Amino acid sequence: MNTMLLRVFTIAAAAALASAWWLHGTATTPLALRLGTTRTPFSAVVWLAASRGYFSAEGLAVTVVPYGSGKLALAEMLAGKVDFATAADTPIMFALVSDLPLRVLATIGTSIDATEVVARRDRGIATGRDLAGHRVGLVQGTTSQYFLDTFLEVAGLAAGAIERVALETDDLAPALADGRVDAIAAWAPYSVRAKALLGDRAVTMRAGSMYRWTWNLVASGVGDNPGAAGVLRALRRAAADLQADPDGVATEIAGPLGMPAESLPEEWRHTRFAVTIDQALLVNLEMQARWAIGCGLARPGAVPDFLPAMAPGPLRAIDPALVTLIDGKDRR
């Protein structure tokens, strides 16, 4: 082989090796993502998927970013601070009626009777009707606000029968304990903290099957959402684990959730963890939009069509049976 041919061969071999190294490195580099969620029992599958390496198994380097509420996580996602967020249907509804660009990828948990009113017995409150004339703390733009109106209706009280006091999530329990409010509409862990502070002075009231809400995975409605299918697969594995062994899972993730492990299975008793997207979500969003418009919390007009905000594609690719939206697509 002459010198010129040897030089050409050497350059070609080096280029091939460099190309192979680059392709290998690219293929094995995890996709970095940020997922905003809460330290609440409803976000358990997110923390469990991270704890057990299920995101990593999908080739994802997911950083879980905690927020005080799904409303805050949703706002940060819309601001581009995180790639995905978990949020309840109420803040999702408020975002969509405000024409904010977001996609609902899946429901990861459905709760019945998981939000409650915690009230002070020493303020003369024993039943729902006793709330009349009292100050009730709530977190505006969240399930706390929608639940409270639902609870008042179930109790036979008019919406104006109470004085509403807007609070942040972390201030719910302290405000009730120090007497700034007489009751709060809250979910765990904030309701749990309130009951612990009040002791035997606490009265707990729920709305029963009249109140159903969902915890959902959402992403930006602008551009693509790379990694969505991998995130959904990881959450499905975590949901199956939690349903199969709630006590073991409670011990594992009590730390990130900031709750005693022994209290978590009782909170999870109100929630079914499964990664799906169904027609009931659309119906719930429409019902809440009617409430928001009727209360003057959203601009007047017709209830928006929420179907375009549903993004079942990644979940349908995993298993079409997980998608039961009436959207004209094949679900075989």
PDB file of C-alpha atoms in Angstrom, residues 116 118-119 172-174 176-178 184 188-204 258-260 262-263 267:
ATOM      1  CA  GLU A 116     -62.303  18.019  52.959  1.00  0.00           C
ATOM      2  CA  VAL A 118     -61.486  20.996  58.460  1.00  0.00           C
ATOM      3  CA  ALA A 119     -63.214  23.266  60.976  1.00  0.00           C
ATOM      4  CA  LEU A 172     -53.957  26.790  55.433  1.00  0.00           C
ATOM      5  CA  ALA A 173     -53.162  24.866  58.617  1.00  0.00           C
ATOM      6  CA  PRO A 174     -51.481  27.775  60.481  1.00  0.00           C
ATOM      7  CA  LEU A 176     -56.863  27.661  61.075  1.00  0.00           C
ATOM      8  CA  ALA A 177     -54.760  26.989  64.168  1.00  0.00           C
ATOM      9  CA  ASP A 178     -54.182  30.657  65.030  1.00  0.00           C
ATOM     10  CA  ILE A 184     -60.443  25.495  55.603  1.00  0.00           C
ATOM     11  CA  ALA A 188     -53.585  16.220  52.282  1.00  0.00           C
ATOM     12  CA  PRO A 189     -51.020  16.965  53.585  1.00  0.00           C
ATOM     13  CA  TYR A 190     -52.479  20.391  54.477  1.00  0.00           C
ATOM     14  CA  SER A 191     -55.685  18.957  55.943  1.00  0.00           C
ATOM     15  CA  VAL A 192     -53.635  16.394  57.893  1.00  0.00           C
ATOM     16  CA  ARG A 193     -51.437  19.149  59.343  1.00  0.00           C
ATOM     17  CA  ALA A 194     -54.498  21.177  60.330  1.00  0.00           C
ATOM     18  CA  LYS A 195     -56.045  18.250  62.192  1.00  0.00           C
ATOM     19  CA  ALA A 196     -52.764  17.577  63.979  1.00  0.00           C
ATOM     20  CA  LEU A 197     -52.540  21.206  65.141  1.00  0.00           C
ATOM     21  CA  LEU A 198     -56.139  21.317  66.373  1.00  0.00           C
ATOM     22  CA  GLY A 199     -56.287  17.903  67.994  1.00  0.00           C
ATOM     23  CA  ASP A 200     -59.738  17.144  69.418  1.00  0.00           C
ATOM     24  CA  ARG A 201     -60.938  20.625  68.437  1.00  0.00           C
ATOM     25  CA  ALA A 202     -60.947  19.566  64.765  1.00  0.00           C
ATOM     26  CA  VAL A 203     -64.131  18.706  62.891  1.00  0.00           C
ATOM     27  CA  THR A 204     -63.755  17.027  59.496  1.00  0.00           C
ATOM     28  CA  GLY A 258     -43.342  14.925  54.063  1.00  0.00           C
ATOM     29  CA  MET A 259     -46.026  12.746  55.640  1.00  0.00           C
ATOM     30  CA  PRO A 260     -45.924   9.869  58.133  1.00  0.00           C
ATOM     31  CA  GLU A 262     -48.662   5.166  58.325  1.00  0.00           C
ATOM     32  CA  SER A 263     -51.041   7.934  57.177  1.00  0.00           C
ATOM     33  CA  GLU A 267     -55.202   8.937  52.070  1.00  0.00           C
TER      34      GLU A 267
END
